[in-house]
Amino acid sequence: MGSMSEQQRQREHEIHSALQCSGLWHESAYINGRWCQNECTFPVNNPATGTQLGLVTALDKEQVDEAIEGAAHAFKTWRDMSAEARGDILNRWHTLILEHQDELARIMVLEQGKTLSEAQGEIAYGASFVHWFAEEGKRAYGETMPSHIPNAQLMTFREPIGVAALITPWNFPSAMITRKAAAAMAIGCTVIVKPAEETPFSALALAHLADMAGIPAGVFNVVTGEPKMIAEQLCHSTLVQALSFTGSTRVGRLLLSEAANGIKKCAMELGGNAPFIVLEQGDLNFAVQQAVAAKFQTSGQDCLAANRIFVPRAQYEGFLQRFSHLMAQLNVGDGLEANVDLGPLINRAAVEKAHQLVHDALDKGARLVAGYQPDDQSLFFMPTLLADITPEMRVYREENFCPVAGVIAYDSLDEVLTMSNDTEYGLAAYVYGDHLPSVWRCIHALNVGMVSVNSVKMTGHPIPFGGTKQSGLGREGSRHGFDDFSELKYCCLGNVYDTSP
Ligand code: NAD
């Protein structure tokens, strides 16, 4: 893949124009129910073609403060609505998101590069959180405790924390917003979303639909512009009570220290380095097919991507052969084209990092089994299979975030479990096999937030998504998704009974 064909150019132009006419395409920030601009903008490009898609408003400090004040004001009434009424509004948002699934998916493909079917899947996945939390808000129960104080009743309530700042990444430009915002808004918080500068259009389209759904002004805001300045305004404001971030561990660390001064409640969904363990007893063909899926979704730019694939030594060469056979069938190209499995990487820096990871591994003794085009400097990176990965290599240590699969042979369950945990990350792990004692041992021993056994699909609205170690703090989705956006208020109601004679 290299330069853009005339046909591709024409198709991109038609889709872009249609989206602009749909009303969903916005280049202004959305603050307090209004679309806000100023003279300062930043460009957003299509990674598949290099075309500039638009110039998006870069807010100044005063405008970010305006968003914070608007959200704080809106909180006063939003928090006091019944959970039922908030749920009705959120369910209207859910319906509108699904009604516009195709347009939202096309916006995502244009700015992010993933394939249209992956983008459609992400819109449905993202919408599912809105419906889930709209309903779950009605069940945000407190509790009563048997009292240790004579003549008293003890109880807790779950209360919304206030204004929540949501900072999100480019790899899932829609679902990472709804997974946070739906939980926060359902419990009664108001939110300020700061999307990644690579993918603001998906966030702004969600704002358009939030407005159509009747979400009151100030409850859902999208601020665009310079990330560091915006994050500082959000972290330093006394009106913001919570910070929920999804992104790299490096930026998560910076934001935690920014938020420390104001003792903000912080949730961090950070990077991963998922082991994919193939056990001795099991269906090898199935494991290979699933490893390919777990590695190459979103072109490998997925926090859940299989980052290190461990295979028993006796099955190692067979695994590599079958993996490279399946890998050869993957098509790389513009995500809008039919039969494309992998879109481009997000930007030049991502491609450079992918090349560096491969060179580093080859220099340290890895074996290139298939794929890789060293001279291809385009954003379309060939799926690549490296064998004989070792802990000294960057591809083993770092979150790869590219379509490079690293495979390692192992000799014992003890060894593979030690290697799997030999990372600063602890987001997710995959285990493949049907020997229950070995499977159970892995579930128990793996130091991660999520273990998926014999299934590449693990995430969704009912499950608590999140990691251990430097993969983050807190959980998103499920009933636990409210925890980071709420406080437990305890009340001791004394002298309950009239004990006078
Ligand atoms: P990133 O950390 O570079 O950026 C994430 C967000 O932080 C963006 O909105 C960006 O504008 C902002 N940001 C960047 N630098 C900043 C700074 N100095 N101060 C304040 N804000 C700043 O991450 P990314 O490249 O957008 O996304 C990829 C990362 O996200 C990967 O590490 C991936 O594992 C992680 N991720 C994690 C999950 C999860 O649920 N655990 C899900 C998706 C992605």
Coordinates of C-alpha atoms and ligand atoms in Angstrom, one line a residue:
M1 CA 0.0 0.0 0.0
G2 CA 1.4 3.4 -0.8
S3 CA -0.1 6.3 -2.7
M4 CA -3.7 6.9 -2.9
S5 CA -5.6 5.7 -6.0
E6 CA -8.1 8.0 -7.8
Q7 CA -10.9 5.6 -6.8
Q8 CA -9.8 5.8 -3.2
R9 CA -9.7 9.6 -3.3
Q10 CA -13.1 9.8 -4.8
R11 CA -14.6 7.4 -2.2
E12 CA -13.0 9.2 0.7
H13 CA -14.3 12.5 -0.7
E14 CA -17.9 11.1 -1.1
I15 CA -18.0 9.6 2.4
H16 CA -16.5 12.7 4.0
S17 CA -19.0 15.0 2.2
A18 CA -21.9 12.7 3.2
L19 CA -20.8 12.8 6.8
Q20 CA -20.5 16.5 6.8
C21 CA -24.1 16.8 5.5
S22 CA -25.3 14.3 8.2
G23 CA -24.9 16.8 10.9
L24 CA -22.7 14.4 12.9
W25 CA -19.5 16.0 11.7
H26 CA -18.3 18.8 14.0
E27 CA -15.0 20.6 14.2
S28 CA -15.9 22.7 17.3
A29 CA -15.8 21.7 20.9
Y30 CA -19.1 21.1 22.8
I31 CA -19.4 23.1 26.0
N32 CA -22.5 23.6 28.1
G33 CA -24.8 22.6 25.3
R34 CA -23.1 24.9 22.7
W35 CA -20.6 24.4 19.9
C36 CA -17.5 26.6 20.7
Q37 CA -14.7 27.7 18.5
N38 CA -11.8 30.0 18.5
E39 CA -9.2 31.0 16.0
C40 CA -6.7 28.3 17.1
T41 CA -7.2 24.9 15.5
F42 CA -5.3 21.6 15.0
P43 CA -5.4 19.3 11.9
V44 CA -6.7 15.8 11.9
N45 CA -5.6 13.4 9.2
N46 CA -6.9 10.2 7.8
P47 CA -4.1 7.7 8.6
A48 CA -5.0 5.5 5.5
T49 CA -4.6 8.3 3.0
G50 CA -2.9 11.2 4.7
T51 CA -5.8 13.5 3.7
Q52 CA -6.6 16.3 6.1
L53 CA -10.1 15.6 7.4
G54 CA -10.6 18.9 9.2
L55 CA -9.3 21.6 11.5
V56 CA -10.6 21.2 15.0
T57 CA -10.9 23.9 17.6
A58 CA -8.0 24.1 20.1
L59 CA -9.6 25.7 23.2
D60 CA -7.9 28.2 25.3
K61 CA -7.7 28.0 29.1
E62 CA -10.7 30.3 29.7
Q63 CA -12.9 28.1 27.5
V64 CA -11.8 24.9 29.4
D65 CA -12.7 26.7 32.6
E66 CA -16.1 27.6 31.1
A67 CA -16.7 23.9 30.5
I68 CA -15.8 23.1 34.1
E69 CA -18.1 25.8 35.5
G70 CA -20.9 24.6 33.2
A71 CA -20.5 21.0 34.3
A72 CA -20.4 22.1 38.0
H73 CA -23.6 24.1 37.5
A74 CA -25.4 21.3 35.6
F75 CA -24.4 18.8 38.4
K76 CA -26.7 20.6 40.8
T77 CA -29.8 19.6 38.9
W78 CA -28.7 16.4 37.1
R79 CA -27.7 14.7 40.4
D80 CA -31.2 15.4 41.9
M81 CA -33.1 13.9 39.0
S82 CA -34.4 10.4 39.6
A83 CA -32.3 7.6 38.3
E84 CA -35.3 6.6 36.3
A85 CA -35.4 9.9 34.5
R86 CA -31.6 10.0 33.9
G87 CA -31.9 6.4 32.6
D88 CA -34.7 7.4 30.1
I89 CA -32.5 10.1 28.7
L90 CA -29.5 7.8 28.5
N91 CA -31.6 5.2 26.8
R92 CA -32.6 7.8 24.1
W93 CA -28.8 8.4 23.6
H94 CA -28.3 4.7 23.2
T95 CA -31.0 4.4 20.6
L96 CA -29.6 7.3 18.6
I97 CA -26.1 5.9 18.7
L98 CA -27.4 2.6 17.3
E99 CA -29.5 4.4 14.7
H100 CA -26.4 6.2 13.5
Q101 CA -24.1 3.2 13.8
D102 CA -23.0 3.2 10.2
E103 CA -22.2 6.9 10.1
L104 CA -20.4 6.8 13.4
A105 CA -18.4 3.8 12.2
R106 CA -17.4 5.7 9.0
I107 CA -16.3 8.7 11.0
M108 CA -14.1 6.3 13.1
V109 CA -12.6 4.6 10.1
L110 CA -11.7 8.0 8.5
E111 CA -9.9 9.3 11.6
Q112 CA -8.6 6.1 13.2
G113 CA -8.0 3.7 10.3
K114 CA -9.5 0.5 11.7
T115 CA -11.7 -1.6 9.4
L116 CA -15.4 -0.7 8.9
S117 CA -16.5 -4.0 10.5
E118 CA -14.3 -3.4 13.6
A119 CA -15.6 0.2 13.8
Q120 CA -19.2 -1.0 13.6
G121 CA -18.5 -3.5 16.3
E122 CA -17.0 -0.8 18.5
I123 CA -20.1 1.5 18.1
A124 CA -22.3 -1.4 19.2
Y125 CA -19.9 -2.3 22.1
G126 CA -19.8 1.4 23.2
A127 CA -23.6 1.8 23.0
S128 CA -24.0 -1.3 25.1
F129 CA -22.5 0.5 28.1
V130 CA -25.0 3.4 27.8
H131 CA -28.0 1.0 27.9
W132 CA -26.4 -1.1 30.7
F133 CA -25.7 1.9 33.0
A134 CA -29.0 3.6 32.2
E135 CA -30.6 0.5 33.8
E136 CA -28.0 -0.2 36.4
G137 CA -28.3 3.4 37.7
K138 CA -31.7 2.4 39.1
R139 CA -30.0 -0.3 41.1
A140 CA -27.2 1.8 42.7
Y141 CA -28.2 0.5 46.1
G142 CA -26.8 1.5 49.5
E143 CA -27.1 -0.8 52.5
T144 CA -28.2 -1.0 56.1
M145 CA -26.0 -2.5 58.8
P146 CA -27.1 -4.1 62.1
S147 CA -26.4 -1.3 64.6
H148 CA -23.7 -1.5 67.3
I149 CA -25.1 1.7 68.8
P150 CA -28.2 1.3 70.9
N151 CA -31.4 2.9 69.4
A152 CA -29.7 3.8 66.1
Q153 CA -30.1 2.9 62.4
L154 CA -27.0 2.7 60.3
M155 CA -27.1 3.0 56.5
T156 CA -25.1 4.0 53.4
F157 CA -26.1 5.8 50.2
R158 CA -24.2 5.8 46.9
E159 CA -23.9 9.4 45.8
P160 CA -22.4 10.9 42.6
I161 CA -19.0 12.4 43.2
G162 CA -19.5 15.5 41.1
V163 CA -17.8 16.7 37.9
A164 CA -15.7 14.0 36.3
A165 CA -12.9 14.6 33.8
L166 CA -12.6 11.8 31.2
I167 CA -9.4 11.6 29.1
T168 CA -9.5 9.0 26.4
P169 CA -7.2 7.4 23.7
W170 CA -7.3 7.1 19.9
N171 CA -7.4 3.4 19.6
F172 CA -11.1 3.0 20.7
P173 CA -12.3 6.6 20.0
S174 CA -15.9 5.9 20.9
A175 CA -16.2 3.0 23.3
M176 CA -13.6 4.4 25.7
I177 CA -15.8 7.5 26.1
T178 CA -19.1 5.7 26.6
R179 CA -17.7 3.2 29.0
K180 CA -16.8 6.0 31.3
A181 CA -19.4 8.6 30.5
A182 CA -22.4 6.3 30.8
A183 CA -21.4 5.1 34.2
A184 CA -20.7 8.7 35.4
M185 CA -23.9 10.2 34.0
A186 CA -26.1 7.4 35.2
I187 CA -25.1 7.8 38.8
G188 CA -25.6 11.6 38.5
C189 CA -22.2 13.0 37.6
T190 CA -21.6 15.5 34.9
V191 CA -18.6 14.9 32.6
I192 CA -16.0 16.7 30.6
V193 CA -14.5 14.5 27.9
K194 CA -11.0 15.2 26.5
P195 CA -10.6 12.9 23.4
A196 CA -7.3 12.1 21.8
E197 CA -6.2 14.7 19.3
E198 CA -6.0 12.0 16.6
T199 CA -9.7 11.1 16.9
P200 CA -11.9 14.0 18.1
F201 CA -14.6 13.5 15.5
S202 CA -16.0 10.4 17.1
A203 CA -16.3 12.2 20.4
L204 CA -17.9 15.2 18.8
A205 CA -20.4 13.0 17.0
L206 CA -21.4 11.5 20.3
A207 CA -21.9 15.0 21.7
H208 CA -24.2 15.8 18.8
L209 CA -26.3 12.7 19.6
A210 CA -26.2 13.5 23.3
D211 CA -27.8 16.9 22.5
M212 CA -30.4 15.2 20.3
A213 CA -31.2 12.8 23.1
G214 CA -32.0 15.7 25.4
I215 CA -29.0 15.3 27.7
P216 CA -29.2 18.7 29.5
A217 CA -26.6 21.4 28.8
G218 CA -23.4 21.0 30.8
V219 CA -23.9 17.3 31.6
F220 CA -21.8 16.0 28.7
N221 CA -19.0 18.2 27.4
V222 CA -16.3 17.6 24.9
V223 CA -13.1 19.8 25.1
T224 CA -10.6 19.7 22.3
G225 CA -7.1 21.0 22.0
E226 CA -3.7 20.9 23.7
P227 CA -3.7 17.8 26.0
K228 CA -1.2 19.1 28.6
M229 CA -2.9 22.4 29.1
I230 CA -6.4 20.9 29.2
A231 CA -5.3 18.1 31.6
E232 CA -3.8 20.7 33.9
Q233 CA -6.9 22.9 34.0
L234 CA -9.0 19.8 34.8
C235 CA -6.6 18.4 37.4
H236 CA -6.1 21.8 39.2
S237 CA -9.7 22.9 39.3
T238 CA -11.4 22.4 42.7
L239 CA -14.7 22.0 40.8
V240 CA -13.5 18.7 39.3
Q241 CA -13.8 15.7 41.7
A242 CA -12.8 12.7 39.6
L243 CA -10.4 11.9 36.8
S244 CA -10.8 8.8 34.7
F245 CA -8.1 8.2 32.2
T246 CA -7.5 5.6 29.5
G247 CA -4.2 5.7 27.8
S248 CA -0.5 4.9 28.2
T249 CA 1.1 4.1 31.5
R250 CA 3.5 7.0 30.9
V251 CA 0.8 9.6 30.6
G252 CA -1.2 7.9 33.4
R253 CA 1.7 8.4 35.8
L254 CA 1.9 12.1 34.8
L255 CA -1.8 12.6 35.4
L256 CA -1.8 10.9 38.7
S257 CA 0.8 13.3 39.9
E258 CA -1.1 16.3 38.5
A259 CA -4.2 15.1 40.3
A260 CA -2.5 14.4 43.6
N261 CA -2.5 18.0 44.8
G262 CA -6.3 18.2 44.6
I263 CA -6.7 14.6 45.9
K264 CA -8.9 13.7 42.9
K265 CA -10.5 10.3 42.8
C266 CA -8.5 8.7 40.0
A267 CA -9.3 5.7 37.7
M268 CA -6.5 4.6 35.4
E269 CA -7.0 2.2 32.5
L270 CA -3.4 1.9 31.2
G271 CA -1.3 -0.3 29.0
G272 CA -1.0 -4.0 28.8
N273 CA 1.5 -6.8 28.0
A274 CA -0.9 -9.8 27.7
P275 CA 0.6 -13.3 27.8
F276 CA -1.2 -15.8 25.5
I277 CA -0.5 -19.2 27.0
V278 CA -1.0 -22.3 24.9
L279 CA -1.2 -25.3 27.3
E280 CA 0.1 -28.8 26.4
Q281 CA -3.3 -30.4 26.3
G282 CA -5.7 -28.7 24.0
D283 CA -6.8 -28.0 20.4
L284 CA -3.7 -26.5 18.8
N285 CA -5.6 -25.4 15.6
F286 CA -8.1 -23.5 17.8
A287 CA -5.3 -21.9 19.8
V288 CA -3.5 -20.7 16.7
Q289 CA -6.7 -19.2 15.2
Q290 CA -7.5 -17.4 18.4
A291 CA -3.9 -16.2 18.8
V292 CA -4.0 -14.6 15.4
A293 CA -7.3 -12.9 16.3
A294 CA -6.0 -11.8 19.7
K295 CA -2.8 -10.3 18.1
F296 CA -4.1 -8.5 15.0
Q297 CA -7.3 -6.8 16.1
T298 CA -7.2 -3.0 15.5
S299 CA -3.8 -3.7 13.7
G300 CA -2.4 -4.8 17.1
Q301 CA -3.1 -1.4 18.6
D302 CA -5.2 -2.8 21.4
C303 CA -4.4 -2.9 25.1
L304 CA -5.7 -6.5 25.2
A305 CA -3.5 -7.6 22.3
A306 CA -1.6 -10.9 22.8
N307 CA 1.8 -9.4 23.4
R308 CA 3.8 -12.5 24.2
I309 CA 2.7 -15.9 22.9
F310 CA 4.0 -18.9 24.9
V311 CA 3.9 -22.4 23.3
P312 CA 5.0 -25.8 24.7
R313 CA 8.3 -26.7 23.1
A314 CA 6.9 -29.9 21.6
Q315 CA 4.3 -28.0 19.7
Y316 CA 6.4 -24.9 18.9
E317 CA 7.3 -25.4 15.3
G318 CA 3.8 -26.6 14.4
F319 CA 2.3 -23.6 16.0
L320 CA 4.6 -21.2 14.1
Q321 CA 3.9 -22.9 10.8
R322 CA 0.1 -22.7 11.3
F323 CA 0.3 -19.1 12.6
S324 CA 2.2 -17.9 9.6
H325 CA -0.2 -19.7 7.3
L326 CA -3.2 -17.9 8.8
M327 CA -1.3 -14.6 9.0
A328 CA -0.5 -14.7 5.3
Q329 CA -4.3 -14.6 4.6
L330 CA -4.7 -11.2 6.4
N331 CA -5.2 -8.3 4.1
V332 CA -3.7 -4.9 5.0
G333 CA -5.3 -1.8 3.5
D334 CA -7.7 1.1 3.8
G335 CA -10.3 0.2 6.4
L336 CA -13.1 1.3 4.1
E337 CA -12.3 -1.4 1.6
A338 CA -14.0 -4.7 1.6
N339 CA -12.0 -7.8 2.8
V340 CA -9.4 -5.7 4.6
D341 CA -8.4 -7.2 8.0
L342 CA -5.8 -4.6 9.2
G343 CA -5.9 -0.9 8.6
P344 CA -2.9 1.4 8.9
L345 CA -1.1 2.3 12.1
I346 CA -2.2 5.6 13.6
N347 CA 0.8 7.7 12.7
R348 CA 4.5 7.8 11.7
A349 CA 5.7 7.5 15.3
A350 CA 3.8 4.2 15.6
V351 CA 5.4 2.8 12.4
E352 CA 8.9 3.9 13.5
K353 CA 8.4 2.2 16.9
A354 CA 7.2 -1.0 15.1
H355 CA 10.4 -1.1 12.9
Q356 CA 12.5 -0.5 16.0
L357 CA 10.9 -3.3 17.9
V358 CA 11.6 -5.7 15.0
H359 CA 15.2 -4.6 14.6
D360 CA 15.9 -4.8 18.3
A361 CA 14.5 -8.4 18.4
L362 CA 16.4 -9.5 15.3
D363 CA 19.7 -7.9 16.6
K364 CA 19.2 -9.9 19.9
G365 CA 18.7 -13.3 18.2
A366 CA 15.0 -13.5 17.3
R367 CA 14.0 -15.4 14.2
L368 CA 11.9 -13.7 11.5
V369 CA 9.4 -16.4 10.5
A370 CA 7.1 -14.5 8.2
G371 CA 5.9 -11.0 7.2
Y372 CA 7.9 -7.8 7.7
Q373 CA 8.9 -5.4 5.0
P374 CA 11.9 -3.4 6.2
D375 CA 11.8 -0.9 3.4
D376 CA 8.1 -0.1 3.7
Q377 CA 7.8 3.2 5.5
S378 CA 4.1 3.6 4.9
L379 CA 1.6 3.5 7.8
F380 CA 0.5 0.0 6.5
F381 CA 2.7 -2.3 8.5
M382 CA 2.8 -6.0 7.4
P383 CA 1.8 -8.5 10.0
T384 CA 5.0 -10.0 11.3
L385 CA 5.9 -13.2 13.1
L386 CA 9.0 -13.4 15.3
A387 CA 10.1 -16.6 17.1
D388 CA 12.5 -17.2 19.9
I389 CA 11.7 -14.0 21.8
T390 CA 13.6 -13.4 25.0
P391 CA 13.1 -11.2 28.1
E392 CA 16.0 -9.0 26.9
M393 CA 14.0 -7.8 23.8
R394 CA 11.8 -4.8 23.7
V395 CA 9.1 -6.8 22.0
Y396 CA 8.9 -8.9 25.2
R397 CA 9.1 -6.0 27.7
E398 CA 7.1 -3.3 26.0
E399 CA 3.5 -3.0 24.9
N400 CA 4.0 -3.6 21.2
F401 CA 0.9 -1.8 19.9
C402 CA 1.6 -3.0 16.3
P403 CA 1.1 -6.1 14.3
V404 CA 4.2 -7.9 15.4
A405 CA 3.7 -11.3 17.1
G406 CA 6.4 -12.6 19.3
V407 CA 6.4 -16.3 20.2
I408 CA 8.4 -18.1 22.9
A409 CA 8.9 -21.8 23.6
Y410 CA 8.5 -23.0 27.2
D411 CA 9.2 -26.3 29.0
S412 CA 7.0 -26.3 32.2
L413 CA 4.0 -24.6 33.6
D414 CA 6.1 -23.1 36.4
E415 CA 8.3 -21.5 33.8
V416 CA 5.5 -20.1 31.7
L417 CA 3.7 -18.6 34.7
T418 CA 6.9 -17.0 36.0
M419 CA 7.6 -15.5 32.5
S420 CA 4.0 -14.4 32.1
N421 CA 4.1 -12.4 35.3
D422 CA 7.6 -11.0 34.5
T423 CA 6.3 -7.6 33.4
E424 CA 5.3 -4.3 35.0
Y425 CA 1.9 -4.7 33.4
G426 CA -1.1 -6.7 34.6
L427 CA -4.1 -6.0 32.4
A428 CA -5.1 -9.3 30.8
A429 CA -4.0 -12.9 30.0
Y430 CA -5.2 -15.6 27.6
V431 CA -5.1 -19.3 28.4
Y432 CA -5.8 -22.1 25.9
G433 CA -6.1 -25.7 26.9
D434 CA -8.6 -28.3 28.3
H435 CA -6.6 -29.8 31.2
L436 CA -8.6 -28.2 34.1
P437 CA -6.0 -28.4 36.8
S438 CA -3.5 -26.5 34.6
V439 CA -6.1 -24.0 33.5
W440 CA -7.1 -23.4 37.1
R441 CA -3.5 -23.0 38.1
C442 CA -3.0 -20.3 35.5
I443 CA -6.2 -18.5 36.6
H444 CA -4.9 -18.5 40.1
A445 CA -1.3 -17.6 39.4
L446 CA -1.5 -15.0 36.7
N447 CA -1.2 -11.5 38.2
V448 CA -3.6 -9.7 36.0
G449 CA -7.0 -8.1 36.2
M450 CA -8.6 -10.3 33.6
V451 CA -8.0 -13.9 32.5
S452 CA -9.7 -15.3 29.4
V453 CA -9.8 -19.1 29.0
N454 CA -10.4 -20.5 25.5
S455 CA -12.0 -17.3 24.3
V456 CA -10.5 -14.3 22.5
K457 CA -13.7 -12.3 23.2
M458 CA -13.7 -11.4 26.9
T459 CA -14.9 -7.8 27.2
G460 CA -18.4 -6.3 27.3
H461 CA -20.7 -4.3 29.5
P462 CA -21.3 -6.9 32.3
I463 CA -17.7 -7.4 33.2
P464 CA -15.3 -5.4 35.4
F465 CA -12.6 -4.2 33.0
G466 CA -9.2 -3.2 34.4
G467 CA -5.8 -4.2 35.4
T468 CA -3.3 -4.8 38.2
K469 CA 0.2 -3.4 38.7
Q470 CA 1.1 -0.6 36.3
S471 CA -1.9 -1.4 34.1
G472 CA -4.0 0.8 36.3
L473 CA -6.5 1.5 39.0
G474 CA -10.2 0.8 39.1
R475 CA -12.6 -1.1 37.0
E476 CA -15.0 -0.1 34.1
G477 CA -18.2 -1.7 33.1
S478 CA -20.3 -4.0 35.4
R479 CA -21.8 -2.8 38.7
H480 CA -18.3 -1.9 39.8
G481 CA -18.2 0.7 37.0
F482 CA -19.9 3.2 39.4
D483 CA -17.2 3.0 42.1
D484 CA -14.9 5.6 40.5
F485 CA -17.7 8.1 40.0
S486 CA -19.5 7.8 43.4
E487 CA -18.9 8.1 47.1
L488 CA -20.4 6.0 49.8
K489 CA -22.2 8.3 52.3
Y490 CA -22.7 6.8 55.7
C491 CA -25.4 7.9 58.0
C492 CA -26.0 7.1 61.6
L493 CA -29.6 7.9 62.5
G494 CA -29.6 8.0 66.3
N495 CA -32.5 8.0 68.8
V496 CA -34.7 6.3 66.3
Y497 CA -37.1 4.8 68.8
D498 CA -39.1 6.8 71.2
T499 CA -38.0 5.2 74.5
S500 CA -39.9 7.7 76.7
P501 CA -42.3 6.0 79.2
Ligands
NAD1 P1 -1.7 8.4 25.4 O1 -1.4 8.1 26.8 O2 -0.6 8.9 24.6 O3 -2.9 9.4 25.2 C1 -4.1 9.2 25.9 C2 -4.8 10.5 26.2 O4 -3.9 11.3 27.0 C3 -5.1 11.3 24.9 O5 -6.3 12.0 25.1 C4 -3.9 12.3 24.9 O6 -4.3 13.5 24.2 C5 -3.7 12.6 26.4 N1 -2.3 13.0 26.7 C6 -1.2 12.7 26.0 N2 -0.1 13.3 26.6 C7 -0.6 14.0 27.6 C8 0.0 14.8 28.6 N3 1.3 15.0 28.7 N4 -0.8 15.4 29.5 C9 -2.1 15.2 29.5 N5 -2.8 14.4 28.6 C10 -2.0 13.8 27.7 O7 -2.3 7.0 24.8 P2 -2.7 6.7 23.4 O8 -1.5 6.5 22.5 O9 -3.8 7.6 22.9 O10 -3.4 5.2 23.6 C11 -2.7 4.1 23.6 C12 -2.6 3.6 25.0 O11 -3.8 3.5 25.7 C13 -1.9 2.2 25.1 O12 -1.0 2.2 26.2 C14 -3.1 1.3 25.5 O13 -2.8 0.2 26.2 C15 -3.9 2.2 26.4 N6 -5.3 1.8 26.4 C16 -5.7 1.1 27.6 C17 -7.0 0.7 27.6 C18 -7.5 0.0 28.9 O14 -8.7 -0.1 29.0 N7 -6.6 -0.4 29.8 C19 -7.9 0.8 26.6 C20 -7.4 1.4 25.4 C21 -6.1 1.9 25.4

